[in-house]
PDB file of C-alpha atoms in Angstrom:
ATOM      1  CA  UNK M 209       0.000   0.000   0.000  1.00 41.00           C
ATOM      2  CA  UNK M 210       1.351   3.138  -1.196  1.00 42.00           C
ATOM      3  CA  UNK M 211       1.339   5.923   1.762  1.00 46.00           C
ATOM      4  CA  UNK M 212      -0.367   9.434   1.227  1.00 49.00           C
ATOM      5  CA  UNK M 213       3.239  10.594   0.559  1.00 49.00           C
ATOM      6  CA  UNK M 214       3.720   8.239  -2.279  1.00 45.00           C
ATOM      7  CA  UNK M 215       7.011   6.697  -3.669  1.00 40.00           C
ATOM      8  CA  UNK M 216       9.166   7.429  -6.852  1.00 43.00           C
ATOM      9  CA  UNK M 217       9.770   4.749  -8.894  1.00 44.00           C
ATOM     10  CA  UNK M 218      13.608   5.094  -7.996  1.00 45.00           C
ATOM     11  CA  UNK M 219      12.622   4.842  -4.042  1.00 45.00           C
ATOM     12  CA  UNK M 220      13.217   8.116  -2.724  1.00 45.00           C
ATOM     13  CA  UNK M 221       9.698   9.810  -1.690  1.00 40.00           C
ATOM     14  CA  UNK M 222       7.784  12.378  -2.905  1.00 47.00           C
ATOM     15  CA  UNK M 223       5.946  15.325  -1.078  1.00 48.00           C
ATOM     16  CA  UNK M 224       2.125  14.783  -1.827  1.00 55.00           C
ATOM     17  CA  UNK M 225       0.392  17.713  -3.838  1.00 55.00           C
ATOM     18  CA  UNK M 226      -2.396  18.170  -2.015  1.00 59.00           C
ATOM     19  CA  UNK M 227      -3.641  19.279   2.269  1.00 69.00           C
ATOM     20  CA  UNK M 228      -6.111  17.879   4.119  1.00 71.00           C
ATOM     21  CA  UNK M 229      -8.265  20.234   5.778  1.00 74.00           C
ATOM     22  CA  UNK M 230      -8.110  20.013   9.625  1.00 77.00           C
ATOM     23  CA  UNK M 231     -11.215  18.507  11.641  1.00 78.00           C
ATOM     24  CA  UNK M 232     -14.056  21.119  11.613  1.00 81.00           C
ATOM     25  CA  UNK M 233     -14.794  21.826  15.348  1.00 82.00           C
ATOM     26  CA  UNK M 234     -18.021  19.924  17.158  1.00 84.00           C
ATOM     27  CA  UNK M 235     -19.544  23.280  17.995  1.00 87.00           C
ATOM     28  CA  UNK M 236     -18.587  26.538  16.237  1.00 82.00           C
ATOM     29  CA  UNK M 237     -20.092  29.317  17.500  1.00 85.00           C
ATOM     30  CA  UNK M 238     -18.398  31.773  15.410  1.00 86.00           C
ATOM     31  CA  UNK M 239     -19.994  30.254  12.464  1.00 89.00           C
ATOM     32  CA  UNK M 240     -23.115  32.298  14.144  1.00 88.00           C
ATOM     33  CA  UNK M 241     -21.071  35.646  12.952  1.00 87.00           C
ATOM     34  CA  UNK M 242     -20.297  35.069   9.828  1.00 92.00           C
ATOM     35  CA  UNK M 243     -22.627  36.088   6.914  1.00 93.00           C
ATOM     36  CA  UNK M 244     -21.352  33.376   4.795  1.00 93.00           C
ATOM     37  CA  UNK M 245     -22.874  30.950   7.061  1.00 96.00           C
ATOM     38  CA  UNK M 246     -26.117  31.955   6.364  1.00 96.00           C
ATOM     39  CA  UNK M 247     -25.791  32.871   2.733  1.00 97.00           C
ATOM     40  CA  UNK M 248     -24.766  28.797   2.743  1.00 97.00           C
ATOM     41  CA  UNK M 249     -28.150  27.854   4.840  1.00 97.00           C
ATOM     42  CA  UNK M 250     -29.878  29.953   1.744  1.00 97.00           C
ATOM     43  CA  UNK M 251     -28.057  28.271  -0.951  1.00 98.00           C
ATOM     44  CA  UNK M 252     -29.252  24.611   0.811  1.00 98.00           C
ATOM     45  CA  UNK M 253     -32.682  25.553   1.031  1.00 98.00           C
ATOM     46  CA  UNK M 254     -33.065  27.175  -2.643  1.00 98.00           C
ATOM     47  CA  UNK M 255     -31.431  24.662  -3.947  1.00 98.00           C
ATOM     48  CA  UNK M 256     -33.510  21.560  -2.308  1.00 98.00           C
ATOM     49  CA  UNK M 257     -36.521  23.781  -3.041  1.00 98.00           C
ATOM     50  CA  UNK M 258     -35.933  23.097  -6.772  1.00 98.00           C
ATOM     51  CA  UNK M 259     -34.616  20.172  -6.866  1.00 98.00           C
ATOM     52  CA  UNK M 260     -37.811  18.998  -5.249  1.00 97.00           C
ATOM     53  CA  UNK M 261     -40.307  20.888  -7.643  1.00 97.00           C
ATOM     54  CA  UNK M 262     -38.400  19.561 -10.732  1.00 97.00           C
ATOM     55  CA  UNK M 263     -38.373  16.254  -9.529  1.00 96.00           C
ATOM     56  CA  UNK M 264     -41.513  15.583  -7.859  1.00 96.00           C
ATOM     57  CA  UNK M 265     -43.393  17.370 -10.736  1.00 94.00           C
ATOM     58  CA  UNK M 266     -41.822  15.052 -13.088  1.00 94.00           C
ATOM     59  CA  UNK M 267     -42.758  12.202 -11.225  1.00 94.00           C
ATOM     60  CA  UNK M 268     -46.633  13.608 -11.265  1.00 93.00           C
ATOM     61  CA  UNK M 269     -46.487  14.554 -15.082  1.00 89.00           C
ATOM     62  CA  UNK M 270     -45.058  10.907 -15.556  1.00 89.00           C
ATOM     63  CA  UNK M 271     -48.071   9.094 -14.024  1.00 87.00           C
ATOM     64  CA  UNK M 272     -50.465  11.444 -15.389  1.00 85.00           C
ATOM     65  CA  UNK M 273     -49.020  10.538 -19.448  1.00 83.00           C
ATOM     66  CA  UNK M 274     -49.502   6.747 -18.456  1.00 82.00           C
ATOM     67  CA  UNK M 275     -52.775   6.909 -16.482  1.00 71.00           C
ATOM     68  CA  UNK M 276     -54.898   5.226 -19.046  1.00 66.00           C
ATOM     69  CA  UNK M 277     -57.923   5.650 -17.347  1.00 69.00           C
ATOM     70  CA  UNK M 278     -57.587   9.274 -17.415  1.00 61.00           C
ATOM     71  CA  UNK M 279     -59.896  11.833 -19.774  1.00 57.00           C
ATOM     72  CA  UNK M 280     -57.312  12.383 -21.979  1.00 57.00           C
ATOM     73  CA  UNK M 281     -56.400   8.493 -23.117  1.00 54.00           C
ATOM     74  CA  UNK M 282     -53.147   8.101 -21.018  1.00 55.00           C
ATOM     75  CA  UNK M 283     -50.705   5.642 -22.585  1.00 59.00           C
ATOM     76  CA  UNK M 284     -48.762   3.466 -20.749  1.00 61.00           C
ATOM     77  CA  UNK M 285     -45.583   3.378 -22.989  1.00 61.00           C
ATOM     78  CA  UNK M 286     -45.832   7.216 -23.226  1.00 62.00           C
ATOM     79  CA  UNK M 287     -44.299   9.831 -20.590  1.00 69.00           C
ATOM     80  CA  UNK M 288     -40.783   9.603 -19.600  1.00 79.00           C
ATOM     81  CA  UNK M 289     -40.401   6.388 -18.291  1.00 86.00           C
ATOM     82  CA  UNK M 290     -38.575   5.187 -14.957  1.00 90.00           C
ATOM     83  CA  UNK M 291     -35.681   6.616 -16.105  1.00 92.00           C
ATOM     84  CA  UNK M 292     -36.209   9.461 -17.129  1.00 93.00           C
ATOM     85  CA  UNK M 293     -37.750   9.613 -13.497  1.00 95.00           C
ATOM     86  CA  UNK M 294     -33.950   8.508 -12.504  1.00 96.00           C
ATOM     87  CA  UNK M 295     -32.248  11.353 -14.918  1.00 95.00           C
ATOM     88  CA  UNK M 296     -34.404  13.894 -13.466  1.00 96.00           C
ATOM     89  CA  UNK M 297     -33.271  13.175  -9.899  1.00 97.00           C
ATOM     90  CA  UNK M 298     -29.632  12.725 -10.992  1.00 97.00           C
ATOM     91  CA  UNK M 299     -29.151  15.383 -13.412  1.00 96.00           C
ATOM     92  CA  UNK M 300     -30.568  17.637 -10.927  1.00 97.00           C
ATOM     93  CA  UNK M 301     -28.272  16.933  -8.304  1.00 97.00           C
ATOM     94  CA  UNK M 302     -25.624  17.340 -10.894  1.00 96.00           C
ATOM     95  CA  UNK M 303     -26.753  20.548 -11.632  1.00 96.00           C
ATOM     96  CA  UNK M 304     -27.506  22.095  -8.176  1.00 97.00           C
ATOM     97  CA  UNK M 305     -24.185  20.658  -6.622  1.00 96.00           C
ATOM     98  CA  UNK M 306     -22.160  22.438  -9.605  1.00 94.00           C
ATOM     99  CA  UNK M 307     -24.007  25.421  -8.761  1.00 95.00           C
ATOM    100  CA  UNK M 308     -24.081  25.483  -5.041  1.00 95.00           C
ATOM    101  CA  UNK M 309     -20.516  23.647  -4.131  1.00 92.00           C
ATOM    102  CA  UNK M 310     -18.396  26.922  -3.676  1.00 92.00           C
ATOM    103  CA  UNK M 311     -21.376  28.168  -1.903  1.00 95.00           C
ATOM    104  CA  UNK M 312     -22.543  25.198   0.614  1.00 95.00           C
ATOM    105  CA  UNK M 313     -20.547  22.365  -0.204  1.00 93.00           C
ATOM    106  CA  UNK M 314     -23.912  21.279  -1.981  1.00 94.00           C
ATOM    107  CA  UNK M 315     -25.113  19.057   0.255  1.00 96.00           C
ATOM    108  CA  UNK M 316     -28.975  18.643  -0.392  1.00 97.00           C
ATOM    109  CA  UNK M 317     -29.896  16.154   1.623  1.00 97.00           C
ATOM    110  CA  UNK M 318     -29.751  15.441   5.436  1.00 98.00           C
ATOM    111  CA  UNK M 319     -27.792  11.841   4.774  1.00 98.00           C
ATOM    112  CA  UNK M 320     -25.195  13.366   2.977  1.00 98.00           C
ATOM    113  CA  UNK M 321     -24.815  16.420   5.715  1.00 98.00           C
ATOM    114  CA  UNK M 322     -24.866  13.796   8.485  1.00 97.00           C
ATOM    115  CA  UNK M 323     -21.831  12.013   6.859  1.00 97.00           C
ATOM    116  CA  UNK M 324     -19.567  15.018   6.676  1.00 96.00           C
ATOM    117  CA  UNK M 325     -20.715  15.706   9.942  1.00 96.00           C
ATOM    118  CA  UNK M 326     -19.279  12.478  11.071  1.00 95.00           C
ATOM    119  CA  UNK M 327     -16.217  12.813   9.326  1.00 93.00           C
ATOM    120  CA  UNK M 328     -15.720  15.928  11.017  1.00 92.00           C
ATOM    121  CA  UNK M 329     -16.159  18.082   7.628  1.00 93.00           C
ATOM    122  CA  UNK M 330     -18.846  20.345   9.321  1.00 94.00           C
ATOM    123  CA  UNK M 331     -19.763  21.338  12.628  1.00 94.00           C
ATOM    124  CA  UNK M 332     -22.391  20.351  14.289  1.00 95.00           C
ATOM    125  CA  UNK M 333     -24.056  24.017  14.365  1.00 95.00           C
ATOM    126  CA  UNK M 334     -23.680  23.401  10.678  1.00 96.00           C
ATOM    127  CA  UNK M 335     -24.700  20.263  10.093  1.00 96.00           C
ATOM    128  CA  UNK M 336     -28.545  21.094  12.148  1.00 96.00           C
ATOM    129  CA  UNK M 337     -29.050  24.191  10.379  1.00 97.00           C
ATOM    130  CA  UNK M 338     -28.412  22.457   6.614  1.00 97.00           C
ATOM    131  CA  UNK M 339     -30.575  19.639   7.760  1.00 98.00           C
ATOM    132  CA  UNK M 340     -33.689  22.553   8.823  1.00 98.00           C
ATOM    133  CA  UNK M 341     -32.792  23.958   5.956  1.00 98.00           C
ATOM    134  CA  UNK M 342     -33.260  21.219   3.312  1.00 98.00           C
ATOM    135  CA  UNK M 343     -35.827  19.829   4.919  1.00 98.00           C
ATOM    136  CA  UNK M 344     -38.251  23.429   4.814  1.00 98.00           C
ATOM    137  CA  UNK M 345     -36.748  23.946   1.225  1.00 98.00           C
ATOM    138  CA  UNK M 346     -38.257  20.214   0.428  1.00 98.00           C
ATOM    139  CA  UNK M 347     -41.765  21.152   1.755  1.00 98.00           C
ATOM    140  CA  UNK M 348     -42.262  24.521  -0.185  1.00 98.00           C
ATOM    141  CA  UNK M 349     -40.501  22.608  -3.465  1.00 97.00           C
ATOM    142  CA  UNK M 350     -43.528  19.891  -2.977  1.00 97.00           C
ATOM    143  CA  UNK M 351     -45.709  22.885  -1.588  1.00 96.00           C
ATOM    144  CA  UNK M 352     -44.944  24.878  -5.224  1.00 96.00           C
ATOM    145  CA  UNK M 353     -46.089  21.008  -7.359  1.00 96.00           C
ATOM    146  CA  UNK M 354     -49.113  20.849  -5.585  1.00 95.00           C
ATOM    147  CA  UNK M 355     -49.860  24.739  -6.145  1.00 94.00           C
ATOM    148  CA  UNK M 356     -49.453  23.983  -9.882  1.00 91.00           C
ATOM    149  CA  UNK M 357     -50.804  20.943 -10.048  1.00 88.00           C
ATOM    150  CA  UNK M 358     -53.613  20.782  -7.647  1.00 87.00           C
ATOM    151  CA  UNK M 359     -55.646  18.665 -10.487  1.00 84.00           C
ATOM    152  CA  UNK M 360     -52.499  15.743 -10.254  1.00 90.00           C
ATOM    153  CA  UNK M 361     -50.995  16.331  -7.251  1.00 91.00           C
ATOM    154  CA  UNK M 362     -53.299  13.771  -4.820  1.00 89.00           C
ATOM    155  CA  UNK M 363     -54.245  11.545  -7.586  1.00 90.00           C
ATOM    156  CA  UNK M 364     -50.798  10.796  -8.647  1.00 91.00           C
ATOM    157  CA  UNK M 365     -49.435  10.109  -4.939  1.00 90.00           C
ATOM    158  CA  UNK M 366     -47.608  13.480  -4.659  1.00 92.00           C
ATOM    159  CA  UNK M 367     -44.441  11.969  -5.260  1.00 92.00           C
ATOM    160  CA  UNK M 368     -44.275  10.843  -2.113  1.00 94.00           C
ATOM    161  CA  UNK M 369     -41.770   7.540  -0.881  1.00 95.00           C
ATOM    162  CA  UNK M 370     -43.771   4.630   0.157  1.00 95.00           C
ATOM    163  CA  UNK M 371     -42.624   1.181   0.308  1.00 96.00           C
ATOM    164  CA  UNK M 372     -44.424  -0.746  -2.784  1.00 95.00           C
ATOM    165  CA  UNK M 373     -46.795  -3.589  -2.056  1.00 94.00           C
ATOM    166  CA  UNK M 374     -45.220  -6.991  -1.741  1.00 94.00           C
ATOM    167  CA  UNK M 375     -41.800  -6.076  -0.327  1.00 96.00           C
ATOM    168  CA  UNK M 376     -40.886  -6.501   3.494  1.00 96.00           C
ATOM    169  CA  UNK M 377     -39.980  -3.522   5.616  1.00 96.00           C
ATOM    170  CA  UNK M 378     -36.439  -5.205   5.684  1.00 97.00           C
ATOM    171  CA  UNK M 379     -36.319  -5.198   2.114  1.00 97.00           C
ATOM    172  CA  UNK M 380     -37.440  -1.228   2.135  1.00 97.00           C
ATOM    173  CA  UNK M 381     -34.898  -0.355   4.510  1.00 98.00           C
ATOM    174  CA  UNK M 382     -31.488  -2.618   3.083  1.00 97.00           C
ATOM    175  CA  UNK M 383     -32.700  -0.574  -0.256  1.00 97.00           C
ATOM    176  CA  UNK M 384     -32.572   2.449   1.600  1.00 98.00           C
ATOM    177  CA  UNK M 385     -29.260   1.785   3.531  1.00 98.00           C
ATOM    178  CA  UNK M 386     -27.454   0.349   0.300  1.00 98.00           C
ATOM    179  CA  UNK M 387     -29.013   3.605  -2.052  1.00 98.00           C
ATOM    180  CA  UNK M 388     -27.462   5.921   0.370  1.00 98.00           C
ATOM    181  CA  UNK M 389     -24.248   3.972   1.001  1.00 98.00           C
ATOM    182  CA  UNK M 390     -23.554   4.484  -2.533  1.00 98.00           C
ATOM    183  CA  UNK M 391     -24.459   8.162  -2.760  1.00 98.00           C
ATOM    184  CA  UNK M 392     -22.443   9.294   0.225  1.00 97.00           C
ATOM    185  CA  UNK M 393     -19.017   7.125  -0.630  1.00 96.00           C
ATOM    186  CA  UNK M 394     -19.144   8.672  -3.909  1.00 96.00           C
ATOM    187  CA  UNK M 395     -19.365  12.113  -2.444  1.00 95.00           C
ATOM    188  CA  UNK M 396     -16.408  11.170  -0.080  1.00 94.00           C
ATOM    189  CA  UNK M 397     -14.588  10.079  -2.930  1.00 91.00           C
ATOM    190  CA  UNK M 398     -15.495  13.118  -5.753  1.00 90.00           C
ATOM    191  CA  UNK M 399     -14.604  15.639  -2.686  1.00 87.00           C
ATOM    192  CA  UNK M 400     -11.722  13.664  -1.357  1.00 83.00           C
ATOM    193  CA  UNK M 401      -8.697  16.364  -1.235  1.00 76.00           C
ATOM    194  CA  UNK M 402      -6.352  13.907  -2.438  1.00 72.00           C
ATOM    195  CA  UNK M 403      -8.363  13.561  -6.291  1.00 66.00           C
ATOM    196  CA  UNK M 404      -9.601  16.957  -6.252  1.00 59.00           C
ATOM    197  CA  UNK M 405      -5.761  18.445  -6.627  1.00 54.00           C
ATOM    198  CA  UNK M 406      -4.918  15.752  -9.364  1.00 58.00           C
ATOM    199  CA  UNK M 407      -8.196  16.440 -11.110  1.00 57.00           C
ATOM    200  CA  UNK M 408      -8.499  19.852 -10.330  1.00 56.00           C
ATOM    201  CA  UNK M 409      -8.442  20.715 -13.960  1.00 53.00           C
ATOM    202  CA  UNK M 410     -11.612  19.231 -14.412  1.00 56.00           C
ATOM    203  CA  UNK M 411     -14.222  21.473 -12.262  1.00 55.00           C
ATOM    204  CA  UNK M 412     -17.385  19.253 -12.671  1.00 56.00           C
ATOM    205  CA  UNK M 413     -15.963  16.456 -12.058  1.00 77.00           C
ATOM    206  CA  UNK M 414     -17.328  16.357  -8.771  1.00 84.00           C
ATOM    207  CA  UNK M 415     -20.531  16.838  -9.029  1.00 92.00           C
ATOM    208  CA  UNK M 416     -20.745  14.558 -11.960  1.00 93.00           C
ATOM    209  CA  UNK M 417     -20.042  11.114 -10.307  1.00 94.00           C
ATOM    210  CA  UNK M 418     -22.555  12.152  -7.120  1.00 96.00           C
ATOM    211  CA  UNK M 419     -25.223  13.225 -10.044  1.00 96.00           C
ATOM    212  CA  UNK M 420     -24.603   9.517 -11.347  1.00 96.00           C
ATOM    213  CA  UNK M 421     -25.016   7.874  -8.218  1.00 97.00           C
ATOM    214  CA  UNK M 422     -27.816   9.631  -7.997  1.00 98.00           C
ATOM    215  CA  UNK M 423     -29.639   8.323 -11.161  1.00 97.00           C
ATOM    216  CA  UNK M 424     -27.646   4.937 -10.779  1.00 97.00           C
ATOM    217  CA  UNK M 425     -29.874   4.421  -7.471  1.00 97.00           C
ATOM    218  CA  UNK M 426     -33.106   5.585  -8.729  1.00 97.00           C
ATOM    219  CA  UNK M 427     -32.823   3.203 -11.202  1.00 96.00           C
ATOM    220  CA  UNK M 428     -32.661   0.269  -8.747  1.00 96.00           C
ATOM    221  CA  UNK M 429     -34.863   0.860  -6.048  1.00 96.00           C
ATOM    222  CA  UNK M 430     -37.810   3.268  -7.552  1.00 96.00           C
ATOM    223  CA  UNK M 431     -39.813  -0.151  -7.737  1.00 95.00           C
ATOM    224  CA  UNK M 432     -39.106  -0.643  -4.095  1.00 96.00           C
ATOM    225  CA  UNK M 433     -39.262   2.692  -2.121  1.00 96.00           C
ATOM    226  CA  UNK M 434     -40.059   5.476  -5.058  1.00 95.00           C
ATOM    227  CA  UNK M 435     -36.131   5.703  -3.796  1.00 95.00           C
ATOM    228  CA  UNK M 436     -35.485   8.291  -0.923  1.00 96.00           C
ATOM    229  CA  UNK M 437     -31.858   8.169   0.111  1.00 97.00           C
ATOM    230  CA  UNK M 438     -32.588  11.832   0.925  1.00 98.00           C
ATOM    231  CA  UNK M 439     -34.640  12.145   4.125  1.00 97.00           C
ATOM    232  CA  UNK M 440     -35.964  16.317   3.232  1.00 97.00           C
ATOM    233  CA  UNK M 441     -37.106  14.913  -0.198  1.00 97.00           C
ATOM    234  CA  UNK M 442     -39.216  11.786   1.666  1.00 97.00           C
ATOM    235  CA  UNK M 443     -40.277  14.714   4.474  1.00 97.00           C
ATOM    236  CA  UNK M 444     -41.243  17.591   2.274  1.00 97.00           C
ATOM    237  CA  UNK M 445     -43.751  14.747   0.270  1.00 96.00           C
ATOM    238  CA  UNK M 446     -44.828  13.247   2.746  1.00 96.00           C
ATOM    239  CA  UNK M 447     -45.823  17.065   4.431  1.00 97.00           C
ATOM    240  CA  UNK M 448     -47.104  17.820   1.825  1.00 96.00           C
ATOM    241  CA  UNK M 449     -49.169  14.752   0.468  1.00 95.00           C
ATOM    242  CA  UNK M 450     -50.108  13.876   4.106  1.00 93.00           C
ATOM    243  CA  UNK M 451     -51.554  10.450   3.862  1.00 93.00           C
ATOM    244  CA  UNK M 452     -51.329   7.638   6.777  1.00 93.00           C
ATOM    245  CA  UNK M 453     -49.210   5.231   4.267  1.00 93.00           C
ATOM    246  CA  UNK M 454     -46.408   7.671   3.545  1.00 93.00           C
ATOM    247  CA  UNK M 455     -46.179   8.861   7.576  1.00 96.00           C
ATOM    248  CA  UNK M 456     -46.394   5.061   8.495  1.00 95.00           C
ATOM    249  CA  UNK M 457     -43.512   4.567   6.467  1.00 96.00           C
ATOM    250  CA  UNK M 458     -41.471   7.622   6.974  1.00 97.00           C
ATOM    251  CA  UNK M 459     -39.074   6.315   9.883  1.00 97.00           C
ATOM    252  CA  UNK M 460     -37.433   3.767   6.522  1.00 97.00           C
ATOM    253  CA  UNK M 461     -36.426   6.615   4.660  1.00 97.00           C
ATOM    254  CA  UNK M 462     -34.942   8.207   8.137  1.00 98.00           C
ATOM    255  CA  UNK M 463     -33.521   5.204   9.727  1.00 98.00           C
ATOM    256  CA  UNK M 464     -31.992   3.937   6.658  1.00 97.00           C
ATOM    257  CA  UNK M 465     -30.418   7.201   4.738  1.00 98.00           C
ATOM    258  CA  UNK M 466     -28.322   7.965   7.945  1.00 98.00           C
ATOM    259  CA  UNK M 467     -27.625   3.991   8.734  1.00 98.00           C
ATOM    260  CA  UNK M 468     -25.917   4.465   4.990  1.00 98.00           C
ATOM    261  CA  UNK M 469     -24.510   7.731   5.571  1.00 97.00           C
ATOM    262  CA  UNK M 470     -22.686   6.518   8.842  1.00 97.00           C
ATOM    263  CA  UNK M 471     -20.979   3.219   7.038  1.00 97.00           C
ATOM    264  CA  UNK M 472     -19.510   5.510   3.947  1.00 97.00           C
ATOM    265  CA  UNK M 473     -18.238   7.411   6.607  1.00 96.00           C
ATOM    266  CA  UNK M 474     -16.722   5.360   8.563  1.00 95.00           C
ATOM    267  CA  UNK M 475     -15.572   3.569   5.439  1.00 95.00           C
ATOM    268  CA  UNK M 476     -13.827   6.132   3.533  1.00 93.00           C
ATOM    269  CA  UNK M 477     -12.541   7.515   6.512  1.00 90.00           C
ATOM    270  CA  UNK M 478     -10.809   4.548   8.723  1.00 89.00           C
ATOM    271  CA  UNK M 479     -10.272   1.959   6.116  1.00 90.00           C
ATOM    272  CA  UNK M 480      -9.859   3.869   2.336  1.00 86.00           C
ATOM    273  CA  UNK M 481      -8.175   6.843   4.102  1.00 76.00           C
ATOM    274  CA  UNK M 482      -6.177   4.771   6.532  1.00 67.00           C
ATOM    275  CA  UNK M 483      -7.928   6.572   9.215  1.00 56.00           C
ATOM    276  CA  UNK M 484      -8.085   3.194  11.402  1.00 47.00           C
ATOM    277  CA  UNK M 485      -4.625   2.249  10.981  1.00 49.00           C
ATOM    278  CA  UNK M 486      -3.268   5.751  12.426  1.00 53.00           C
ATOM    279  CA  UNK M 487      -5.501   5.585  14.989  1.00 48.00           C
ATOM    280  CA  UNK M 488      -4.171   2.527  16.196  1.00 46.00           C
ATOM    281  CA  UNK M 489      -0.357   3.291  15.352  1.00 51.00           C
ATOM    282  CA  UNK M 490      -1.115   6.207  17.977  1.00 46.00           C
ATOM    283  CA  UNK M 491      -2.213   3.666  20.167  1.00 42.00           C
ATOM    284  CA  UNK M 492       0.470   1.508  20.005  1.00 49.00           C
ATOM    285  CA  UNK M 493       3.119   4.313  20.532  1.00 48.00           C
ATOM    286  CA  UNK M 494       1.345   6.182  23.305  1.00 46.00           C
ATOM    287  CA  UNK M 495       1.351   1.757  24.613  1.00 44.00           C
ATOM    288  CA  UNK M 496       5.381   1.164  24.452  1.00 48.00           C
ATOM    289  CA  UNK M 497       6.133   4.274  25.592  1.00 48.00           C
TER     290      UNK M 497
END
């Protein structure tokens, strides 16, 4: 295994080109000063306003093109499809992390938020205020579909996560856990410091990969859960729609988004990252001493 430092192909090592940022304090209470703080808080809950109205308003329009019991002679084949249900999501995210990554970090979703916040990317302060953020930006996104579409909105489900007939709770929630997983490692790995200086000649190549995760997930689990892996967009529906089946279900798309989040942290940060093995080196030396 090749240290952060890495080795020349002649032996002698090399000085790595990149820093990693030092562990962003539990509580920062200077954050509470700083105007960029807020302007960051904005950014999250703009930007999980629209990615909510775009995507739940596609999932509406979808069912509405392939209802063919509707007045206007749905067809089934017609509409979008599943994925273009799954591009909407993912080229959303794409397009809202590219816009809002200098800004926020881009976050959009509670699961990712409570990852970095494990990793010790963001403070705690930080890491409640995005999540109240994303999660009021989610209901007025859904809020904004239903103003628009008050003629769809209740007959098409509102776009709200529920888990489909004929699967098991367990089922629901390993979807969940495994959907997020995959999200969150991938935005470890597109933000790791270490890539981003090699690559840093390609600027969306971050939010490219996480946008693709995105869709990659949507395409596997929509039969299952709708696919949540984003507790605010699962909230601001279910708000919003306000039905007993999408409440009864709501703890799966809680429980298991942050059950995911924690493993990719703890992942990419003690075993990909060699996070583990310093730890116990530490250990060990602080032992013999």
């Amino acid at each position: 295994m090749v240290k952060d430092g890495g080795v020349a192909e002649h032996g002698s090592f090399t000085v790595k080109d990149y820093h990693d940022p030092p562990p962003a304090p539990l509580i920062d209470a200077a954050e509470l000063t700083k105007w960029s703080f807020y302007r960051a808080i904005i950014a999250e809950f703009i930007a999980t306003l629209l990615f909510l109205y775009i995507t739940v308003l596609t999932v509406i329009g979808y069912k509405s093109q392939t209802d063919t019991n509707a007045g206007h002679g749905g067809d089934q084949c017609g509409g979008v499809g599943v994925l273009g249900i799954a591009w909407a999501f993912g080229g959303m995210i794409f397009v809202l992390v590219y816009c809002t990554a200098g800004i926020s970090g881009g976050h959009i979703n509670p699961a990712v938020t409570f990852g970095l916040f494990l990793a010790r990317k963001v403070s705690m302060i930080r890491a409640i205020m995005y999540m109240v953020a994303q999660c009021l930006g989610a209901i007025c996104g859904v809020g904004l579909v239903k103003a628009f579409q008050k003629a769809y909105y209740k007959k098409y489900g509102g776009g709200a996560n529920e888990l489909a007939d004929g699967y098991s709770t367990g089922v629901g929630l390993s979807a969940e856990i495994i959907g997020t997983f995959v999200l969150v490692y991938t935005v470890f790995s597109a933000t790791d410091p270490k890539r981003s200086a090699r690559d840093s000649h390609v600027p969306v190549l971050a939010p490219l990969p996480i946008g693709f995760a995105v869709f990659m997930v949507h395409l596997a689990t929509i039969p299952i859960t709708g696919t949540g892996i984003n507790p605010a967009r699962s909230f601001g529906a279910a708000v919003i729609y306000n039905q007993e089946k999408a409440w009864d279900d709501q703890w799966i798309f809680w429980v298991g988004p942050f059950i995911g989040a924690a493993i990719a942290a703890f992942y990419h940060q003690f075993i990909l990252r060699a996070g583990a093995a310093k730890a116990l080196g530490s250990f060990r030396s602080s032992y013999h001493v």
